[in-house]
């Protein structure tokens, strides 16, 4: 058991170093100076977004194999080398706060690694999670894969990221690392803010207060078995939290116009675009925050409208570096760049039938509202609203706790609101909350599944509590103590609700279940595996057999599928 635990911890450390190196290189290419080690630059998540952008392009030509991982490792090593050479990486004597910070993340890493040894129990593991991962590992992007199974056309680039971790001693086990790596990367960044409320002489800023208050939610998310499987929903929450905190940093520094802030804005757009490509449900977070960041932070004026438009265009171009290949992937997979939306379909030979795509879109919208009734019944009226609202109270950390914190802290935040100066002005506070509230409205309209709103709800809660506990730009010692106590209490609550499980008593990873399949033959002579139950754990298996299915090139599975 301990050898496997050590393997996970060492792999996380190596992968994190690679992402940081890629992030430093990308930060420099986006126009920023080489960042300071403990600066504001979100190097880890910028590097992760860079890796995802690269893997999307790679998958057009080759499966995501060890060569792809080696290319990413080379880029990370290059970035680290140039960063160290720049002179911005300086060693210093660690202080008490550094030891507390490192100790907290170390304990969290060991606890998370213990859970990562097990297997997730998500219902969709055998529906399409594992098979999506296998297609990424074994084949280049096949046209018309949605004809084989519409779930494989959902275009979640998350599985490319998981496949890149599935190399070397972690072959067949990379999915155990993916979610925990993002969780710990985020905890490393925001735990430093909590420590600064207790031990640092320099007063923490508003964004660090908000991060300290969101830390328990991030920690709790890694205390579930979802950390052990290729489940994109957990990573959606983590990336969403990072975007919310980046937005708070931009809001806090809105009076500055330096190159670091401009690059931070570009990083937010870049990470948000990668989050949408990872899983499109993150657009409820990424789109409002990206729009607010660009439109609210580019200095628009009549005299300089050309310059302002050019600067705004640069921000959007950075996002399109990720989103255009993602949309092209959608065309290859299904014929629809925004699948499951039928908008902007292209008349390619492998395009899925428009009526089927419309049916799938309706099913997804209805499932988020009431999965127990037919889509046409759910979407035709508002009868779903009360049962949907009633079951929200069953979700402690996703709904009940952030809403409760918001309700309790809002009156105190409003009292502070009345007495503040420019920093606490009405307009500035509305600007901070507006994109989060717009995101919640967008979430409610598209697919109001509580899984996809966690980052927004915790962002609203953290901002409300932070404003209730802070009087202005400077935070007093009693206020710092109150923030630290609130965050610590919530962290303790996460451990109480998710007790430390017994150490997994085996030397190795828990293997995936094996699917029980049989072979069926389409009328074109194509042999396809179908499950006897609900699960497929291999690429060439589909729970949606269609006798009209055939390969575009006989004998070549990578050539893709058509239905005729």
Coordinates of C-alpha atoms in Angstrom, one line a residue:
X1 CA 0.0 0.0 0.0
X2 CA 2.7 2.5 0.9
X3 CA 4.6 1.9 -2.3
X4 CA 1.5 2.8 -4.3
X5 CA 0.9 5.8 -2.0
X6 CA 4.4 7.0 -2.5
X7 CA 4.0 6.5 -6.3
X8 CA 1.0 8.8 -6.3
X9 CA 2.7 11.5 -4.2
X10 CA 5.8 11.4 -6.4
X11 CA 3.8 11.5 -9.6
X12 CA 1.8 14.5 -8.4
X13 CA 5.0 16.3 -7.5
X14 CA 6.6 15.7 -10.9
X15 CA 3.4 16.5 -12.8
X16 CA 2.9 19.7 -10.8
X17 CA 6.4 20.8 -11.6
X18 CA 5.8 20.2 -15.3
X19 CA 2.6 22.3 -15.2
X20 CA 4.3 25.1 -13.3
X21 CA 7.1 25.1 -15.9
X22 CA 4.6 25.2 -18.8
X23 CA 2.7 27.9 -16.9
X24 CA 5.8 30.1 -16.5
X25 CA 6.6 29.7 -20.2
X26 CA 3.0 30.5 -21.2
X27 CA 2.9 33.5 -18.8
X28 CA 6.0 34.9 -20.5
X29 CA 4.6 34.3 -24.0
X30 CA 1.3 36.1 -23.0
X31 CA 3.3 39.3 -22.4
X32 CA 4.1 39.0 -18.7
X33 CA 7.5 39.2 -17.0
X34 CA 9.0 36.1 -15.5
X35 CA 6.9 35.8 -12.3
X36 CA 8.0 35.7 -8.7
X37 CA 7.8 32.3 -7.0
X38 CA 5.1 33.5 -4.5
X39 CA 3.6 36.0 -6.8
X40 CA 0.0 36.3 -8.2
X41 CA 0.6 34.4 -11.4
X42 CA -1.5 31.2 -11.5
X43 CA 1.3 29.1 -13.0
X44 CA 0.0 25.7 -12.2
X45 CA -3.4 26.2 -13.8
X46 CA -2.0 28.2 -16.7
X47 CA 0.3 25.2 -17.4
X48 CA -2.6 22.8 -17.1
X49 CA -4.5 24.9 -19.7
X50 CA -1.5 24.9 -22.0
X51 CA -1.2 21.1 -21.7
X52 CA -4.9 20.7 -22.6
X53 CA -4.6 23.1 -25.6
X54 CA -1.6 21.0 -26.8
X55 CA -3.3 17.7 -26.3
X56 CA -6.4 18.8 -28.3
X57 CA -4.1 19.5 -31.3
X58 CA -2.1 16.3 -30.8
X59 CA -5.2 14.1 -30.8
X60 CA -6.1 15.1 -34.4
X61 CA -3.0 13.2 -35.5
X62 CA -2.1 10.6 -32.9
X63 CA -3.6 9.0 -29.8
X64 CA -2.5 10.5 -26.5
X65 CA 0.4 8.3 -25.7
X66 CA 3.8 8.4 -24.0
X67 CA 5.2 10.6 -26.8
X68 CA 2.6 13.2 -26.0
X69 CA 3.5 13.1 -22.4
X70 CA 7.2 13.4 -23.2
X71 CA 6.5 16.5 -25.3
X72 CA 4.6 18.1 -22.4
X73 CA 7.4 17.1 -20.0
X74 CA 10.0 18.7 -22.3
X75 CA 8.0 21.9 -22.4
X76 CA 7.7 21.9 -18.7
X77 CA 11.4 21.4 -18.2
X78 CA 12.2 24.1 -20.7
X79 CA 9.9 26.5 -18.9
X80 CA 11.4 25.7 -15.5
X81 CA 14.9 26.1 -16.9
X82 CA 14.2 29.5 -18.4
X83 CA 12.4 30.6 -15.3
X84 CA 15.3 29.7 -13.1
X85 CA 17.7 31.3 -15.5
X86 CA 15.7 34.6 -15.3
X87 CA 16.8 35.1 -11.7
X88 CA 13.2 35.4 -10.4
X89 CA 13.5 32.1 -8.5
X90 CA 15.3 32.8 -5.3
X91 CA 15.8 30.6 -2.4
X92 CA 15.1 32.1 1.0
X93 CA 15.0 30.9 4.6
X94 CA 11.5 29.5 5.3
X95 CA 9.5 31.1 8.1
X96 CA 6.8 29.6 10.4
X97 CA 4.1 30.4 7.9
X98 CA 5.9 28.4 5.2
X99 CA 6.1 25.4 7.5
X100 CA 2.4 25.6 8.3
X101 CA 1.6 26.0 4.6
X102 CA 3.7 23.1 3.6
X103 CA 2.5 20.9 6.5
X104 CA -1.2 21.5 5.6
X105 CA -0.7 20.6 1.9
X106 CA 1.4 17.6 2.8
X107 CA -1.3 16.2 5.1
X108 CA -4.0 16.9 2.5
X109 CA -1.9 15.2 -0.1
X110 CA -1.5 12.0 1.9
X111 CA -5.2 11.9 2.7
X112 CA -6.1 12.5 -0.9
X113 CA -3.6 9.9 -2.1
X114 CA -5.2 7.3 0.2
X115 CA -8.6 7.9 -1.4
X116 CA -7.1 8.0 -4.9
X117 CA -5.9 4.4 -4.5
X118 CA -9.6 3.2 -4.6
X119 CA -12.1 3.4 -7.4
X120 CA -14.9 5.8 -8.0
X121 CA -18.4 4.5 -7.9
X122 CA -20.0 7.1 -10.3
X123 CA -22.9 5.7 -12.4
X124 CA -21.4 6.9 -15.6
X125 CA -18.0 5.2 -15.1
X126 CA -19.2 2.4 -17.3
X127 CA -21.4 4.5 -19.5
X128 CA -18.7 6.6 -21.1
X129 CA -16.0 7.8 -18.7
X130 CA -13.7 4.9 -19.1
X131 CA -14.5 4.2 -22.8
X132 CA -13.8 7.9 -23.6
X133 CA -10.4 7.6 -21.9
X134 CA -9.7 4.4 -23.9
X135 CA -10.5 6.1 -27.2
X136 CA -8.1 8.9 -26.3
X137 CA -5.4 6.5 -25.4
X138 CA -5.7 4.0 -28.3
X139 CA -6.9 6.0 -31.4
X140 CA -6.5 9.4 -33.0
X141 CA -9.6 11.5 -33.0
X142 CA -12.1 9.4 -35.1
X143 CA -14.7 11.2 -37.2
X144 CA -18.3 10.3 -36.4
X145 CA -17.6 8.8 -33.0
X146 CA -20.9 10.1 -31.9
X147 CA -22.6 7.6 -34.3
X148 CA -20.9 4.8 -32.3
X149 CA -22.2 6.2 -29.0
X150 CA -23.6 9.7 -28.6
X151 CA -22.0 10.0 -25.1
X152 CA -18.6 9.8 -26.8
X153 CA -19.5 12.9 -28.8
X154 CA -19.8 15.1 -25.7
X155 CA -16.3 16.4 -26.5
X156 CA -14.8 16.5 -23.0
X157 CA -11.1 17.2 -23.4
X158 CA -10.7 16.3 -19.8
X159 CA -10.1 12.7 -20.9
X160 CA -7.1 13.8 -22.9
X161 CA -5.6 15.3 -19.7
X162 CA -6.2 12.0 -17.9
X163 CA -4.7 10.0 -20.7
X164 CA -1.5 12.1 -20.6
X165 CA -1.0 10.9 -17.0
X166 CA -1.4 7.3 -17.9
X167 CA 2.2 6.4 -18.7
X168 CA 5.1 4.6 -17.2
X169 CA 4.5 2.9 -13.8
X170 CA 1.1 4.6 -13.9
X171 CA -0.1 2.8 -17.0
X172 CA -3.8 1.9 -16.6
X173 CA -3.8 4.0 -13.4
X174 CA -3.5 7.6 -14.6
X175 CA -7.2 8.3 -13.8
X176 CA -6.3 7.9 -10.1
X177 CA -4.2 11.0 -10.3
X178 CA -6.1 13.6 -12.4
X179 CA -8.6 15.1 -10.0
X180 CA -6.4 15.0 -6.9
X181 CA -3.6 16.8 -8.8
X182 CA -5.9 19.7 -9.6
X183 CA -7.3 19.8 -6.1
X184 CA -3.9 19.9 -4.5
X185 CA -2.6 22.5 -7.0
X186 CA -5.5 24.8 -6.0
X187 CA -5.0 24.1 -2.3
X188 CA -1.3 25.0 -2.5
X189 CA -2.2 28.3 -4.0
X190 CA -5.0 29.4 -1.6
X191 CA -3.8 27.8 1.6
X192 CA -1.0 30.4 1.6
X193 CA -3.7 33.0 2.0
X194 CA -5.1 31.3 5.1
X195 CA -1.7 31.2 6.7
X196 CA -1.2 34.9 6.0
X197 CA -4.3 35.7 8.1
X198 CA -2.5 34.0 11.1
X199 CA 1.2 34.3 10.8
X200 CA 2.3 36.9 8.2
X201 CA 3.2 40.4 9.1
X202 CA 1.8 41.7 5.8
X203 CA -2.0 42.0 5.8
X204 CA -3.7 39.7 3.3
X205 CA -5.8 41.2 0.5
X206 CA -9.5 40.6 -0.2
X207 CA -8.8 37.8 -2.8
X208 CA -6.7 35.9 -0.2
X209 CA -9.5 36.3 2.3
X210 CA -12.0 34.9 -0.2
X211 CA -9.5 32.1 -1.0
X212 CA -9.2 31.2 2.6
X213 CA -12.9 30.9 2.9
X214 CA -13.2 28.7 -0.2
X215 CA -10.4 26.4 0.9
X216 CA -12.7 24.2 3.0
X217 CA -14.9 23.5 0.0
X218 CA -11.9 22.6 -2.1
X219 CA -10.6 20.4 0.6
X220 CA -13.9 18.7 1.1
X221 CA -14.2 18.0 -2.7
X222 CA -11.0 15.8 -2.4
X223 CA -12.5 13.8 0.5
X224 CA -14.9 11.9 -1.8
X225 CA -14.3 8.8 -4.0
X226 CA -14.7 11.1 -7.1
X227 CA -11.1 11.9 -6.6
X228 CA -10.2 8.4 -7.7
X229 CA -11.8 8.2 -11.1
X230 CA -11.9 9.9 -14.5
X231 CA -14.8 12.0 -13.4
X232 CA -14.8 15.5 -14.9
X233 CA -17.3 17.0 -12.6
X234 CA -14.8 17.3 -9.7
X235 CA -12.3 19.0 -12.0
X236 CA -15.0 21.4 -13.2
X237 CA -15.6 22.5 -9.7
X238 CA -11.9 23.0 -9.0
X239 CA -11.2 24.9 -12.2
X240 CA -14.3 27.0 -11.5
X241 CA -13.0 27.9 -8.1
X242 CA -9.7 29.0 -9.6
X243 CA -11.5 31.2 -12.1
X244 CA -13.7 32.8 -9.3
X245 CA -10.5 33.6 -7.3
X246 CA -8.7 35.0 -10.3
X247 CA -11.7 37.3 -10.9
X248 CA -11.5 38.5 -7.2
X249 CA -7.8 39.3 -7.7
X250 CA -8.6 41.3 -10.8
X251 CA -11.4 43.1 -9.0
X252 CA -9.2 43.9 -6.1
X253 CA -6.5 45.4 -8.3
X254 CA -8.9 47.2 -10.6
X255 CA -7.1 50.6 -10.1
X256 CA -3.8 49.2 -11.4
X257 CA -2.9 49.0 -15.1
X258 CA 0.5 47.2 -15.0
X259 CA 1.7 44.4 -17.2
X260 CA 1.2 41.8 -14.5
X261 CA -2.5 42.6 -14.1
X262 CA -2.9 42.5 -17.9
X263 CA -1.3 39.1 -18.1
X264 CA -3.4 37.9 -15.1
X265 CA -6.5 38.9 -17.2
X266 CA -5.2 36.9 -20.1
X267 CA -4.6 33.9 -17.9
X268 CA -8.2 34.0 -16.6
X269 CA -9.5 34.0 -20.2
X270 CA -7.0 31.2 -21.2
X271 CA -7.9 29.0 -18.2
X272 CA -11.6 29.6 -18.6
X273 CA -11.4 28.5 -22.3
X274 CA -9.5 25.4 -21.3
X275 CA -12.2 24.7 -18.6
X276 CA -15.0 24.9 -21.3
X277 CA -13.0 22.5 -23.5
X278 CA -12.6 20.2 -20.5
X279 CA -16.3 20.0 -20.0
X280 CA -18.8 22.5 -21.5
X281 CA -20.8 22.7 -18.3
X282 CA -18.1 25.1 -17.0
X283 CA -19.2 27.8 -19.5
X284 CA -21.7 28.9 -16.8
X285 CA -18.6 30.1 -14.8
X286 CA -16.1 30.8 -17.5
X287 CA -18.2 32.9 -19.9
X288 CA -19.6 35.5 -17.4
X289 CA -16.3 35.9 -15.7
X290 CA -14.4 36.1 -19.0
X291 CA -16.8 38.7 -20.3
X292 CA -16.7 40.7 -17.1
X293 CA -12.9 40.6 -16.9
X294 CA -12.3 41.7 -20.5
X295 CA -15.1 44.3 -20.8
X296 CA -14.5 45.7 -17.3
X297 CA -10.8 45.8 -17.4
X298 CA -10.0 47.2 -20.8
X299 CA -9.8 51.0 -20.6
X300 CA -12.5 52.0 -23.0
X301 CA -12.6 55.6 -24.2
X302 CA -13.8 57.5 -27.3
X303 CA -10.3 58.9 -27.8
X304 CA -8.6 55.5 -27.7
X305 CA -11.3 53.2 -29.0
X306 CA -9.0 51.6 -31.5
X307 CA -6.4 50.8 -28.9
X308 CA -9.1 49.5 -26.6
X309 CA -10.6 47.3 -29.3
X310 CA -7.2 45.9 -30.1
X311 CA -6.5 45.1 -26.5
X312 CA -9.9 43.4 -26.1
X313 CA -9.3 41.4 -29.3
X314 CA -6.0 40.1 -27.9
X315 CA -7.8 38.7 -24.9
X316 CA -10.4 36.9 -27.0
X317 CA -7.7 35.6 -29.3
X318 CA -6.0 33.9 -26.3
X319 CA -9.3 32.1 -25.5
X320 CA -9.8 31.1 -29.2
X321 CA -6.4 29.3 -29.1
X322 CA -8.2 26.7 -27.0
X323 CA -11.8 27.0 -28.2
X324 CA -11.4 26.8 -31.9
X325 CA -9.6 23.4 -31.8
X326 CA -12.3 22.3 -29.3
X327 CA -15.1 23.3 -31.7
X328 CA -13.3 21.5 -34.5
X329 CA -13.1 18.4 -32.4
X330 CA -16.9 18.7 -32.0
X331 CA -17.2 18.8 -35.8
X332 CA -15.0 15.7 -36.1
X333 CA -16.9 13.8 -33.4
X334 CA -20.4 14.6 -34.4
X335 CA -20.6 17.2 -37.1
X336 CA -21.7 19.8 -34.5
X337 CA -19.1 22.2 -33.1
X338 CA -21.2 22.9 -30.0
X339 CA -22.7 19.4 -29.5
X340 CA -25.1 18.6 -27.9
X341 CA -26.5 21.8 -29.2
X342 CA -27.6 21.5 -32.9
X343 CA -26.4 25.0 -33.7
X344 CA -23.9 25.6 -36.5
X345 CA -23.9 22.1 -37.8
X346 CA -21.7 21.3 -40.8
X347 CA -22.7 18.9 -43.7
X348 CA -19.9 16.4 -43.2
X349 CA -20.4 12.8 -44.2
X350 CA -20.5 11.5 -40.6
X351 CA -22.8 14.2 -39.2
X352 CA -25.3 12.8 -36.7
X353 CA -29.0 13.1 -37.6
X354 CA -30.3 16.5 -36.6
X355 CA -33.4 15.0 -35.0
X356 CA -31.3 12.7 -32.9
X357 CA -29.1 15.7 -31.7
X358 CA -32.2 17.7 -30.8
X359 CA -33.5 14.7 -28.8
X360 CA -30.2 14.4 -27.0
X361 CA -30.2 18.1 -26.1
X362 CA -33.7 17.9 -24.7
X363 CA -32.8 14.8 -22.7
X364 CA -29.8 16.5 -21.1
X365 CA -31.8 19.6 -20.2
X366 CA -34.6 17.5 -18.8
X367 CA -32.3 15.2 -16.9
X368 CA -30.9 18.1 -14.9
X369 CA -34.4 19.1 -13.9
X370 CA -36.2 15.8 -13.4
X371 CA -34.5 12.6 -14.5
X372 CA -37.5 10.5 -13.7
X373 CA -39.9 11.9 -16.3
X374 CA -39.9 12.0 -20.1
X375 CA -38.1 15.1 -21.6
X376 CA -41.1 16.3 -23.5
X377 CA -43.1 16.4 -20.3
X378 CA -40.5 18.1 -18.2
X379 CA -39.7 20.8 -20.7
X380 CA -43.3 21.7 -21.5
X381 CA -44.1 23.2 -18.1
X382 CA -42.7 24.3 -14.7
X383 CA -44.0 21.3 -12.7
X384 CA -40.4 20.1 -12.3
X385 CA -39.5 23.2 -10.3
X386 CA -40.7 22.3 -6.8
X387 CA -39.4 18.7 -6.8
X388 CA -36.1 20.1 -8.1
X389 CA -35.9 22.8 -5.4
X390 CA -36.9 20.3 -2.7
X391 CA -34.0 17.9 -3.4
X392 CA -31.4 20.7 -3.3
X393 CA -31.5 20.6 0.5
X394 CA -30.0 17.1 0.4
X395 CA -26.6 18.6 -0.8
X396 CA -24.7 19.8 2.2
X397 CA -21.5 21.2 0.7
X398 CA -22.8 21.9 -2.8
X399 CA -25.9 23.9 -1.7
X400 CA -26.9 24.0 1.9
X401 CA -23.6 25.3 3.4
X402 CA -22.8 28.0 0.8
X403 CA -26.4 29.3 0.8
X404 CA -26.5 29.3 4.5
X405 CA -23.2 31.2 4.8
X406 CA -24.5 33.7 2.3
X407 CA -27.8 34.3 4.1
X408 CA -26.1 34.6 7.5
X409 CA -23.3 37.0 6.3
X410 CA -25.3 39.2 3.9
X411 CA -26.9 41.4 6.6
X412 CA -23.4 42.1 8.1
X413 CA -21.9 42.7 4.7
X414 CA -24.7 45.2 4.0
X415 CA -23.9 47.0 7.2
X416 CA -20.2 47.3 6.2
X417 CA -21.4 48.3 2.7
X418 CA -23.1 51.5 4.1
X419 CA -20.0 52.8 5.9
X420 CA -17.3 52.2 3.4
X421 CA -15.4 54.5 1.1
X422 CA -14.5 54.0 -2.6
X423 CA -13.3 50.4 -2.0
X424 CA -16.7 49.5 -0.4
X425 CA -18.8 51.5 -2.9
X426 CA -22.0 50.2 -4.3
X427 CA -20.9 50.1 -7.9
X428 CA -17.7 48.2 -7.1
X429 CA -19.5 45.6 -5.1
X430 CA -22.1 45.1 -7.7
X431 CA -19.3 44.6 -10.3
X432 CA -17.8 41.9 -8.1
X433 CA -21.0 39.9 -7.7
X434 CA -22.6 40.5 -11.1
X435 CA -20.8 37.8 -13.2
X436 CA -21.4 35.2 -10.5
X437 CA -25.1 36.0 -10.4
X438 CA -25.3 36.0 -14.2
X439 CA -23.5 32.6 -14.1
X440 CA -26.2 31.2 -11.8
X441 CA -28.9 32.5 -14.1
X442 CA -27.2 30.8 -17.1
X443 CA -26.8 27.6 -15.1
X444 CA -30.5 27.6 -14.2
X445 CA -31.5 28.1 -17.8
X446 CA -29.2 25.5 -19.4
X447 CA -28.9 22.6 -17.0
X448 CA -29.6 23.3 -13.3
X449 CA -27.8 20.3 -11.9
X450 CA -26.2 21.2 -8.6
X451 CA -22.9 19.6 -9.7
X452 CA -22.2 22.5 -12.0
X453 CA -23.0 25.5 -9.7
X454 CA -20.7 24.7 -6.8
X455 CA -17.9 27.2 -7.7
X456 CA -20.5 30.0 -8.3
X457 CA -22.3 29.3 -5.0
X458 CA -19.1 29.1 -3.0
X459 CA -17.8 32.3 -4.7
X460 CA -20.9 34.2 -3.7
X461 CA -20.7 32.8 -0.1
X462 CA -16.9 33.6 0.2
X463 CA -17.4 37.1 -1.1
X464 CA -20.3 37.8 1.3
X465 CA -18.4 36.4 4.3
X466 CA -15.2 38.3 3.3
X467 CA -17.1 41.6 3.1
X468 CA -18.8 40.9 6.4
X469 CA -15.5 40.3 8.1
X470 CA -13.4 43.1 6.5
X471 CA -13.8 46.8 6.8
X472 CA -11.9 47.9 3.8
X473 CA -8.6 47.5 2.0
X474 CA -6.7 47.0 5.3
X475 CA -7.8 44.1 7.5
X476 CA -7.4 44.4 11.2
X477 CA -6.0 41.7 13.5
X478 CA -9.4 40.7 15.0
X479 CA -10.8 40.5 11.5
X480 CA -7.9 38.3 10.4
X481 CA -8.5 36.0 13.4
X482 CA -12.2 35.8 12.5
X483 CA -11.4 34.7 9.0
X484 CA -8.9 32.1 10.2
X485 CA -11.4 30.7 12.7
X486 CA -14.2 30.5 10.2
X487 CA -12.0 28.7 7.6
X488 CA -10.6 26.3 10.3
X489 CA -14.1 25.5 11.5
X490 CA -15.2 24.7 8.0
X491 CA -12.1 22.5 7.4
X492 CA -13.0 20.6 10.6
X493 CA -16.5 20.2 9.4
X494 CA -15.2 18.6 6.2
X495 CA -13.3 16.1 8.2
X496 CA -16.3 15.4 10.4
X497 CA -18.7 14.9 7.4
X498 CA -16.0 12.8 5.6
X499 CA -14.0 11.0 8.3
X500 CA -10.6 9.8 7.5
X501 CA -11.1 6.3 5.9
X502 CA -9.0 3.4 7.0
X503 CA -5.8 3.0 5.1
X504 CA -6.4 0.9 2.0
X505 CA -4.9 -2.5 3.0
X506 CA -3.4 -3.6 -0.3
X507 CA -0.2 -2.9 -2.2
X508 CA -1.6 -1.4 -5.4
X509 CA -4.4 0.4 -7.1
X510 CA -7.9 -0.9 -7.0
X511 CA -8.6 -2.2 -10.5
X512 CA -11.5 -1.2 -12.7
X513 CA -14.3 -3.6 -13.0
X514 CA -14.4 -5.7 -16.1
X515 CA -17.3 -5.3 -18.5
X516 CA -19.4 -8.4 -19.4
X517 CA -19.9 -8.0 -23.2
X518 CA -21.2 -9.9 -26.2
X519 CA -20.6 -9.4 -29.9
X520 CA -23.3 -8.1 -32.2
X521 CA -22.9 -7.6 -36.0
X522 CA -24.4 -4.7 -37.9
X523 CA -26.0 -5.2 -41.3
X524 CA -22.7 -3.9 -42.9
X525 CA -20.8 -6.7 -41.2
X526 CA -19.2 -4.6 -38.4
X527 CA -18.6 -6.6 -35.2
X528 CA -19.4 -4.4 -32.2
X529 CA -19.2 -5.3 -28.5
X530 CA -22.2 -4.4 -26.4
X531 CA -22.5 -4.9 -22.6
X532 CA -24.8 -7.4 -21.0
X533 CA -25.2 -4.9 -18.3
X534 CA -24.9 -1.1 -18.2
X535 CA -21.1 -0.9 -18.3
X536 CA -18.4 -0.6 -20.9
X537 CA -14.8 -0.4 -19.9
X538 CA -13.1 -0.6 -23.3
X539 CA -13.1 1.5 -26.4
X540 CA -14.8 -0.8 -28.8
X541 CA -17.9 -1.3 -26.7
X542 CA -21.1 0.7 -26.9
X543 CA -24.4 0.5 -25.0
X544 CA -26.2 2.0 -28.0
X545 CA -26.0 -0.6 -30.7
X546 CA -27.2 0.6 -34.2
X547 CA -27.4 -2.0 -36.9
X548 CA -26.9 0.7 -39.5
X549 CA -23.4 1.5 -38.2
X550 CA -20.4 1.0 -40.4
X551 CA -16.7 2.1 -40.6
X552 CA -15.8 4.8 -43.0
X553 CA -12.8 2.7 -44.1
X554 CA -13.4 -1.1 -43.6
X555 CA -11.0 -2.5 -41.0
X556 CA -9.8 0.9 -39.7
X557 CA -11.5 1.9 -36.5
X558 CA -9.7 5.2 -36.5
X559 CA -11.3 6.2 -39.8
X560 CA -14.6 6.8 -37.9
X561 CA -18.2 5.8 -38.2
X562 CA -21.2 6.6 -40.4
X563 CA -24.8 5.5 -40.1
X564 CA -26.6 4.5 -43.3

